N, CA, C and O atoms as a CHARMM CRD file, in Angstrom:
* protein
*
  268
    1    1 MET  N     72.19500  57.75300 170.46400 PROA 1      0.00000
    2    1 MET  CA    73.65500  58.46200 170.83300 PROA 1      0.00000
    3    1 MET  C     74.47300  58.16300 169.88900 PROA 1      0.00000
    4    1 MET  O     74.27800  57.10600 169.28800 PROA 1      0.00000
    5    2 VAL  N     75.50200  58.94500 169.54800 PROA 2      0.00000
    6    2 VAL  CA    76.61000  58.57300 168.70700 PROA 2      0.00000
    7    2 VAL  C     77.80100  58.28200 169.68800 PROA 2      0.00000
    8    2 VAL  O     78.14800  59.08100 170.55800 PROA 2      0.00000
    9    3 ILE  N     78.41900  57.01900 169.46100 PROA 3      0.00000
   10    3 ILE  CA    79.55200  56.68900 170.21400 PROA 3      0.00000
   11    3 ILE  C     80.70300  56.56800 169.13500 PROA 3      0.00000
   12    3 ILE  O     80.52100  56.34800 167.93800 PROA 3      0.00000
   13    4 ALA  N     81.95000  56.75400 169.78300 PROA 4      0.00000
   14    4 ALA  CA    83.16300  56.60700 168.87400 PROA 4      0.00000
   15    4 ALA  C     83.34100  55.75500 167.82400 PROA 4      0.00000
   16    4 ALA  O     83.96200  56.08300 166.81300 PROA 4      0.00000
   17    5 ALA  N     82.65800  54.28600 168.05200 PROA 5      0.00000
   18    5 ALA  CA    82.74700  53.54900 166.96300 PROA 5      0.00000
   19    5 ALA  C     81.92700  53.57700 165.96500 PROA 5      0.00000
   20    5 ALA  O     82.07700  52.74600 165.06900 PROA 5      0.00000
   21    6 ASP  N     80.84600  54.56900 165.89300 PROA 6      0.00000
   22    6 ASP  CA    80.08600  54.94300 164.74100 PROA 6      0.00000
   23    6 ASP  C     80.54000  56.05300 164.04500 PROA 6      0.00000
   24    6 ASP  O     79.89800  56.37800 163.04700 PROA 6      0.00000
   25    7 TYR  N     81.58400  56.75100 164.38600 PROA 7      0.00000
   26    7 TYR  CA    82.31100  57.57900 163.64700 PROA 7      0.00000
   27    7 TYR  C     83.86700  57.30900 163.34200 PROA 7      0.00000
   28    7 TYR  O     84.77900  57.64100 164.10000 PROA 7      0.00000
   29    8 PRO  N     84.01200  56.69700 162.19100 PROA 8      0.00000
   30    8 PRO  CA    85.52100  56.14500 162.10100 PROA 8      0.00000
   31    8 PRO  C     86.55200  57.12600 161.80600 PROA 8      0.00000
   32    8 PRO  O     86.23200  58.15000 161.20300 PROA 8      0.00000
   33    9 PHE  N     87.64700  56.94500 162.13200 PROA 9      0.00000
   34    9 PHE  CA    88.87600  57.70900 162.05100 PROA 9      0.00000
   35    9 PHE  C     88.85900  58.56300 160.72900 PROA 9      0.00000
   36    9 PHE  O     89.14200  59.75800 160.81100 PROA 9      0.00000
   37   10 LEU  N     88.54800  58.01700 159.54700 PROA 10     0.00000
   38   10 LEU  CA    88.75900  59.01000 158.50400 PROA 10     0.00000
   39   10 LEU  C     87.57600  59.97400 158.24500 PROA 10     0.00000
   40   10 LEU  O     87.68100  60.93700 157.48600 PROA 10     0.00000
   41   11 ASP  N     86.49600  59.67700 158.88900 PROA 11     0.00000
   42   11 ASP  CA    85.33200  60.77800 159.01000 PROA 11     0.00000
   43   11 ASP  C     85.87900  61.87600 159.90600 PROA 11     0.00000
   44   11 ASP  O     85.66600  63.03000 159.53600 PROA 11     0.00000
   45   12 VAL  N     86.54400  61.68300 161.01700 PROA 12     0.00000
   46   12 VAL  CA    87.11700  62.46500 161.96500 PROA 12     0.00000
   47   12 VAL  C     88.00700  63.22400 161.19500 PROA 12     0.00000
   48   12 VAL  O     87.88400  64.44300 161.32400 PROA 12     0.00000
   49   13 LEU  N     88.95000  62.78300 160.35800 PROA 13     0.00000
   50   13 LEU  CA    90.19400  63.36900 159.66100 PROA 13     0.00000
   51   13 LEU  C     89.39700  64.36600 158.60800 PROA 13     0.00000
   52   13 LEU  O     89.63500  65.56700 158.48300 PROA 13     0.00000
   53   14 TRP  N     88.52800  63.71000 157.96800 PROA 14     0.00000
   54   14 TRP  CA    87.81200  64.71300 156.98300 PROA 14     0.00000
   55   14 TRP  C     87.14400  65.86800 157.39800 PROA 14     0.00000
   56   14 TRP  O     87.17400  66.94200 156.79700 PROA 14     0.00000
   57   15 THR  N     86.47500  65.60700 158.54900 PROA 15     0.00000
   58   15 THR  CA    85.83500  66.75800 159.31100 PROA 15     0.00000
   59   15 THR  C     86.78700  67.78900 159.71900 PROA 15     0.00000
   60   15 THR  O     86.52800  68.98500 159.59000 PROA 15     0.00000
   61   16 MET  N     87.88400  67.35100 160.21100 PROA 16     0.00000
   62   16 MET  CA    89.06000  68.42100 160.56500 PROA 16     0.00000
   63   16 MET  C     89.36300  69.03000 159.55000 PROA 16     0.00000
   64   16 MET  O     89.59400  70.23200 159.67700 PROA 16     0.00000
   65   17 ILE  N     89.46200  68.41600 158.21700 PROA 17     0.00000
   66   17 ILE  CA    90.23200  68.96400 156.99500 PROA 17     0.00000
   67   17 ILE  C     89.13300  70.36000 156.69900 PROA 17     0.00000
   68   17 ILE  O     89.42900  71.55000 156.58700 PROA 17     0.00000
   69   18 ILE  N     87.95000  69.77100 156.63700 PROA 18     0.00000
   70   18 ILE  CA    86.95000  70.60800 156.41300 PROA 18     0.00000
   71   18 ILE  C     86.75200  72.08800 157.08600 PROA 18     0.00000
   72   18 ILE  O     86.54000  73.20600 156.61700 PROA 18     0.00000
   73   19 PHE  N     86.92400  71.55700 158.42500 PROA 19     0.00000
   74   19 PHE  CA    86.79600  72.83500 159.44500 PROA 19     0.00000
   75   19 PHE  C     87.99600  73.75900 159.36200 PROA 19     0.00000
   76   19 PHE  O     87.82800  74.97600 159.43500 PROA 19     0.00000
   77   20 PHE  N     89.36300  73.15400 159.19200 PROA 20     0.00000
   78   20 PHE  CA    90.40600  74.01100 158.88300 PROA 20     0.00000
   79   20 PHE  C     90.47600  74.64500 157.63800 PROA 20     0.00000
   80   20 PHE  O     91.10300  75.69900 157.53200 PROA 20     0.00000
   81   21 ALA  N     89.82200  74.05300 156.53000 PROA 21     0.00000
   82   21 ALA  CA    89.62700  74.75600 155.19200 PROA 21     0.00000
   83   21 ALA  C     88.75600  76.01400 155.27300 PROA 21     0.00000
   84   21 ALA  O     88.89200  77.03200 154.59400 PROA 21     0.00000
   85   22 TRP  N     87.90800  75.79100 156.14300 PROA 22     0.00000
   86   22 TRP  CA    86.70300  76.88600 156.37200 PROA 22     0.00000
   87   22 TRP  C     87.25000  78.08800 157.13700 PROA 22     0.00000
   88   22 TRP  O     86.95300  79.25400 156.87700 PROA 22     0.00000
   89   23 VAL  N     88.09300  77.68400 158.12600 PROA 23     0.00000
   90   23 VAL  CA    88.85400  78.69500 158.77800 PROA 23     0.00000
   91   23 VAL  C     89.85100  79.58100 158.15000 PROA 23     0.00000
   92   23 VAL  O     90.07200  80.75500 158.44800 PROA 23     0.00000
   93   24 ILE  N     90.48400  78.79500 157.14900 PROA 24     0.00000
   94   24 ILE  CA    91.45100  79.36900 156.28600 PROA 24     0.00000
   95   24 ILE  C     90.75100  80.14400 155.40200 PROA 24     0.00000
   96   24 ILE  O     91.25700  81.23600 155.14400 PROA 24     0.00000
   97   25 TRP  N     89.65300  79.84300 154.83700 PROA 25     0.00000
   98   25 TRP  CA    88.94200  80.71300 153.90200 PROA 25     0.00000
   99   25 TRP  C     88.58000  81.95800 154.47000 PROA 25     0.00000
  100   25 TRP  O     88.87200  82.97500 153.84200 PROA 25     0.00000
  101   26 ILE  N     87.88400  82.06400 155.75500 PROA 26     0.00000
  102   26 ILE  CA    87.48100  82.96300 156.38500 PROA 26     0.00000
  103   26 ILE  C     88.55200  83.99000 156.53500 PROA 26     0.00000
  104   26 ILE  O     88.42500  85.16100 156.17700 PROA 26     0.00000
  105   27 TRP  N     89.75600  83.40900 157.16100 PROA 27     0.00000
  106   27 TRP  CA    91.00500  84.16100 157.23400 PROA 27     0.00000
  107   27 TRP  C     91.41800  84.87500 156.02000 PROA 27     0.00000
  108   27 TRP  O     91.69000  86.06900 156.14600 PROA 27     0.00000
  109   28 MET  N     91.50400  84.35100 154.91400 PROA 28     0.00000
  110   28 MET  CA    91.86300  84.78900 153.66300 PROA 28     0.00000
  111   28 MET  C     90.97200  85.92400 153.16000 PROA 28     0.00000
  112   28 MET  O     91.43100  86.86300 152.51000 PROA 28     0.00000
  113   29 MET  N     89.71600  85.80700 153.47500 PROA 29     0.00000
  114   29 MET  CA    88.68100  86.93900 153.07700 PROA 29     0.00000
  115   29 MET  C     88.92200  88.18100 154.00900 PROA 29     0.00000
  116   29 MET  O     88.92300  89.34900 153.62000 PROA 29     0.00000
  117   30 ILE  N     89.11200  87.78400 155.21100 PROA 30     0.00000
  118   30 ILE  CA    89.35400  88.92900 156.14000 PROA 30     0.00000
  119   30 ILE  C     90.71100  89.79100 155.64500 PROA 30     0.00000
  120   30 ILE  O     90.79900  91.01800 155.62300 PROA 30     0.00000
  121   31 THR  N     91.72600  88.83900 155.26000 PROA 31     0.00000
  122   31 THR  CA    93.01200  89.58100 154.86700 PROA 31     0.00000
  123   31 THR  C     92.86500  90.40700 153.51900 PROA 31     0.00000
  124   31 THR  O     93.47800  91.44700 153.27800 PROA 31     0.00000
  125   32 ILE  N     91.97700  89.79700 152.70000 PROA 32     0.00000
  126   32 ILE  CA    91.79500  90.43300 151.37400 PROA 32     0.00000
  127   32 ILE  C     91.11800  91.69800 151.54400 PROA 32     0.00000
  128   32 ILE  O     91.51700  92.67800 150.91500 PROA 32     0.00000
  129   33 LEU  N     90.13800  91.77500 152.32800 PROA 33     0.00000
  130   33 LEU  CA    89.26900  92.85400 152.66900 PROA 33     0.00000
  131   33 LEU  C     90.12800  93.92100 153.29500 PROA 33     0.00000
  132   33 LEU  O     90.05700  95.10100 152.95000 PROA 33     0.00000
  133   34 ALA  N     91.03200  93.42100 154.32700 PROA 34     0.00000
  134   34 ALA  CA    91.86200  94.40300 155.00800 PROA 34     0.00000
  135   34 ALA  C     92.88200  95.04200 154.08300 PROA 34     0.00000
  136   34 ALA  O     93.22000  96.22100 154.18300 PROA 34     0.00000
  137   35 ASP  N     93.38300  94.13600 153.11600 PROA 35     0.00000
  138   35 ASP  CA    94.30800  94.64800 151.96000 PROA 35     0.00000
  139   35 ASP  C     93.58300  95.77100 151.32900 PROA 35     0.00000
  140   35 ASP  O     94.13500  96.87100 151.31100 PROA 35     0.00000
  141   36 VAL  N     92.39100  95.61900 150.80100 PROA 36     0.00000
  142   36 VAL  CA    91.62600  96.42400 149.90500 PROA 36     0.00000
  143   36 VAL  C     91.45800  97.78600 150.59700 PROA 36     0.00000
  144   36 VAL  O     91.61000  98.86400 150.02200 PROA 36     0.00000
  145   37 PHE  N     91.12800  97.62800 151.89700 PROA 37     0.00000
  146   37 PHE  CA    90.80300  99.05200 152.63400 PROA 37     0.00000
  147   37 PHE  C     92.14700  99.77400 153.15500 PROA 37     0.00000
  148   37 PHE  O     92.16000 100.92400 153.59400 PROA 37     0.00000
  149   38 ARG  N     93.25600  98.95100 153.04800 PROA 38     0.00000
  150   38 ARG  CA    94.52700  99.78600 153.46500 PROA 38     0.00000
  151   38 ARG  C     95.17700 100.43100 152.12800 PROA 38     0.00000
  152   38 ARG  O     96.08900 101.25200 152.22200 PROA 38     0.00000
  153   39 ARG  N     94.72300 100.06700 151.03600 PROA 39     0.00000
  154   39 ARG  CA    95.27400 100.59500 149.73500 PROA 39     0.00000
  155   39 ARG  C     94.97300 102.02200 149.67800 PROA 39     0.00000
  156   39 ARG  O     93.83500 102.35100 150.01400 PROA 39     0.00000
  157   40 ARG  N     95.81600 102.94700 149.30300 PROA 40     0.00000
  158   40 ARG  CA    95.72100 104.52300 149.09500 PROA 40     0.00000
  159   40 ARG  C     95.47800 104.80800 147.62100 PROA 40     0.00000
  160   40 ARG  O     95.01700 105.85900 147.17700 PROA 40     0.00000
  161   41 ASP  N     95.86800 103.67500 146.87300 PROA 41     0.00000
  162   41 ASP  CA    95.79700 104.22000 145.41100 PROA 41     0.00000
  163   41 ASP  C     94.34000 103.84300 144.66300 PROA 41     0.00000
  164   41 ASP  O     94.10300 103.84700 143.45500 PROA 41     0.00000
  165   42 MET  N     93.57200 103.56400 145.61900 PROA 42     0.00000
  166   42 MET  CA    92.20200 102.99800 145.02400 PROA 42     0.00000
  167   42 MET  C     91.19500 103.80200 145.75300 PROA 42     0.00000
  168   42 MET  O     91.24800 104.01900 146.96400 PROA 42     0.00000
  169   43 SER  N     90.13300 104.29700 144.82700 PROA 43     0.00000
  170   43 SER  CA    88.90500 105.13500 145.32300 PROA 43     0.00000
  171   43 SER  C     88.11000 104.31100 146.23800 PROA 43     0.00000
  172   43 SER  O     88.28500 103.10500 146.41000 PROA 43     0.00000
  173   44 GLY  N     87.20200 105.05700 146.83100 PROA 44     0.00000
  174   44 GLY  CA    86.11200 104.45600 147.64000 PROA 44     0.00000
  175   44 GLY  C     85.29000 103.75100 146.77300 PROA 44     0.00000
  176   44 GLY  O     84.86200 102.69800 147.24600 PROA 44     0.00000
  177   45 TRP  N     84.97800 103.99500 145.75400 PROA 45     0.00000
  178   45 TRP  CA    83.98300 103.15700 144.87600 PROA 45     0.00000
  179   45 TRP  C     84.79000 102.05200 144.48500 PROA 45     0.00000
  180   45 TRP  O     84.20100 100.98000 144.34300 PROA 45     0.00000
  181   46 GLY  N     86.08700 102.09200 144.27100 PROA 46     0.00000
  182   46 GLY  CA    86.86200 100.70100 143.76300 PROA 46     0.00000
  183   46 GLY  C     86.88200  99.76000 145.14200 PROA 46     0.00000
  184   46 GLY  O     86.81100  98.53400 145.04800 PROA 46     0.00000
  185   47 LYS  N     86.97300 100.34800 146.26400 PROA 47     0.00000
  186   47 LYS  CA    87.06900  99.50200 147.52100 PROA 47     0.00000
  187   47 LYS  C     85.66200  98.98400 147.64900 PROA 47     0.00000
  188   47 LYS  O     85.53900  97.79800 147.95400 PROA 47     0.00000
  189   48 ALA  N     84.45900  99.79900 147.43500 PROA 48     0.00000
  190   48 ALA  CA    83.23100  99.09700 147.58700 PROA 48     0.00000
  191   48 ALA  C     82.79900  98.13500 146.62800 PROA 48     0.00000
  192   48 ALA  O     81.96900  97.26700 146.89800 PROA 48     0.00000
  193   49 ALA  N     83.42700  98.28800 145.34300 PROA 49     0.00000
  194   49 ALA  CA    83.22600  97.32700 144.21300 PROA 49     0.00000
  195   49 ALA  C     83.94800  95.91800 144.75300 PROA 49     0.00000
  196   49 ALA  O     83.36500  94.83400 144.77300 PROA 49     0.00000
  197   50 TRP  N     85.13000  96.10500 145.12500 PROA 50     0.00000
  198   50 TRP  CA    85.66300  94.89200 145.51400 PROA 50     0.00000
  199   50 TRP  C     85.21100  94.32400 146.68300 PROA 50     0.00000
  200   50 TRP  O     85.53100  93.14100 146.79900 PROA 50     0.00000
  201   51 THR  N     84.52900  94.82200 147.64200 PROA 51     0.00000
  202   51 THR  CA    83.90200  94.32100 148.66800 PROA 51     0.00000
  203   51 THR  C     82.57000  93.63600 148.29800 PROA 51     0.00000
  204   51 THR  O     82.26100  92.59300 148.87400 PROA 51     0.00000
  205   52 VAL  N     81.76100  94.18700 147.35200 PROA 52     0.00000
  206   52 VAL  CA    80.58500  93.75000 146.71600 PROA 52     0.00000
  207   52 VAL  C     81.07600  92.43000 145.94900 PROA 52     0.00000
  208   52 VAL  O     80.51300  91.35400 146.14900 PROA 52     0.00000
  209   53 PHE  N     81.91300  92.53400 145.25700 PROA 53     0.00000
  210   53 PHE  CA    82.48100  91.24400 144.31900 PROA 53     0.00000
  211   53 PHE  C     82.97900  90.25900 145.29300 PROA 53     0.00000
  212   53 PHE  O     82.78600  89.07100 145.03600 PROA 53     0.00000
  213   54 LEU  N     83.63600  90.60700 146.44900 PROA 54     0.00000
  214   54 LEU  CA    83.94700  89.39300 147.31700 PROA 54     0.00000
  215   54 LEU  C     82.66800  88.69500 148.11800 PROA 54     0.00000
  216   54 LEU  O     82.60500  87.49100 148.36400 PROA 54     0.00000
  217   55 ILE  N     81.81500  89.52900 148.42300 PROA 55     0.00000
  218   55 ILE  CA    80.47900  89.11800 149.03000 PROA 55     0.00000
  219   55 ILE  C     79.62200  88.31800 148.00200 PROA 55     0.00000
  220   55 ILE  O     79.13000  87.24900 148.36100 PROA 55     0.00000
  221   56 VAL  N     79.43400  88.76100 146.81500 PROA 56     0.00000
  222   56 VAL  CA    78.42200  88.01800 145.86300 PROA 56     0.00000
  223   56 VAL  C     79.07300  86.94800 145.10900 PROA 56     0.00000
  224   56 VAL  O     78.38400  86.02400 144.67500 PROA 56     0.00000
  225   57 LEU  N     80.36100  86.98400 144.90600 PROA 57     0.00000
  226   57 LEU  CA    81.06200  85.94400 144.10100 PROA 57     0.00000
  227   57 LEU  C     82.46200  85.55100 144.88700 PROA 57     0.00000
  228   57 LEU  O     83.51600  85.75500 144.28600 PROA 57     0.00000
  229   58 PRO  N     82.49000  85.05800 146.06000 PROA 58     0.00000
  230   58 PRO  CA    83.52400  84.96500 146.92300 PROA 58     0.00000
  231   58 PRO  C     84.81200  84.19100 146.31900 PROA 58     0.00000
  232   58 PRO  O     85.94300  84.66900 146.40600 PROA 58     0.00000
  233   59 PHE  N     84.54600  83.00300 145.72600 PROA 59     0.00000
  234   59 PHE  CA    85.62800  82.31100 145.27900 PROA 59     0.00000
  235   59 PHE  C     86.18300  83.01500 143.76700 PROA 59     0.00000
  236   59 PHE  O     87.39100  83.08600 143.54100 PROA 59     0.00000
  237   60 LEU  N     85.41800  83.38700 143.03200 PROA 60     0.00000
  238   60 LEU  CA    85.91500  84.07300 141.87200 PROA 60     0.00000
  239   60 LEU  C     86.71700  85.32400 142.32200 PROA 60     0.00000
  240   60 LEU  O     87.81500  85.58700 141.83200 PROA 60     0.00000
  241   61 GLY  N     86.07900  86.13900 143.34500 PROA 61     0.00000
  242   61 GLY  CA    86.58100  87.50200 143.70200 PROA 61     0.00000
  243   61 GLY  C     87.80600  87.25900 144.41900 PROA 61     0.00000
  244   61 GLY  O     88.63400  88.16300 144.30700 PROA 61     0.00000
  245   62 ALA  N     88.19500  86.09800 145.25200 PROA 62     0.00000
  246   62 ALA  CA    89.30000  86.11300 145.88200 PROA 62     0.00000
  247   62 ALA  C     90.46000  85.54900 144.91900 PROA 62     0.00000
  248   62 ALA  O     91.64700  85.81500 145.11100 PROA 62     0.00000
  249   63 LEU  N     90.03400  84.80800 143.94900 PROA 63     0.00000
  250   63 LEU  CA    90.88300  84.33700 142.94300 PROA 63     0.00000
  251   63 LEU  C     91.48600  85.43300 142.16900 PROA 63     0.00000
  252   63 LEU  O     92.69800  85.63200 142.09600 PROA 63     0.00000
  253   64 VAL  N     90.46800  86.21200 141.53200 PROA 64     0.00000
  254   64 VAL  CA    90.91400  87.54900 140.67000 PROA 64     0.00000
  255   64 VAL  C     91.90400  88.32500 141.54300 PROA 64     0.00000
  256   64 VAL  O     93.00200  88.77800 141.22000 PROA 64     0.00000
  257   65 TYR  N     91.29300  88.37500 142.68700 PROA 65     0.00000
  258   65 TYR  CA    92.34500  89.54200 143.55500 PROA 65     0.00000
  259   65 TYR  C     93.59200  89.04100 143.70300 PROA 65     0.00000
  260   65 TYR  O     94.55800  89.78100 143.51700 PROA 65     0.00000
  261   66 LEU  N     93.76000  87.68800 144.06500 PROA 66     0.00000
  262   66 LEU  CA    94.99500  87.18700 144.38600 PROA 66     0.00000
  263   66 LEU  C     95.92800  87.12400 143.16900 PROA 66     0.00000
  264   66 LEU  O     97.13600  87.34400 143.25400 PROA 66     0.00000
  265   67 ILE  N     95.28000  86.80400 142.00900 PROA 67     0.00000
  266   67 ILE  CA    96.01600  86.83100 140.78200 PROA 67     0.00000
  267   67 ILE  C     96.57900  88.11900 140.41900 PROA 67     0.00000
  268   67 ILE  O     97.22800  88.23900 139.38000 PROA 67     0.00000
């Protein structure tokens, strides 16, 4: 059984930072995909390519799209 004394404050803080970074990452991916599918100047193949790029290489895909 894990009690509070076995889980120090900095571990709690680190766990919260990791969790909220994960939530921000998921939200950013949803926002990027919504933006890609909202664009009217891009073809269906371009939207599909961006979607595949974001799924296969998520960090690089998000960075390239945001730049």
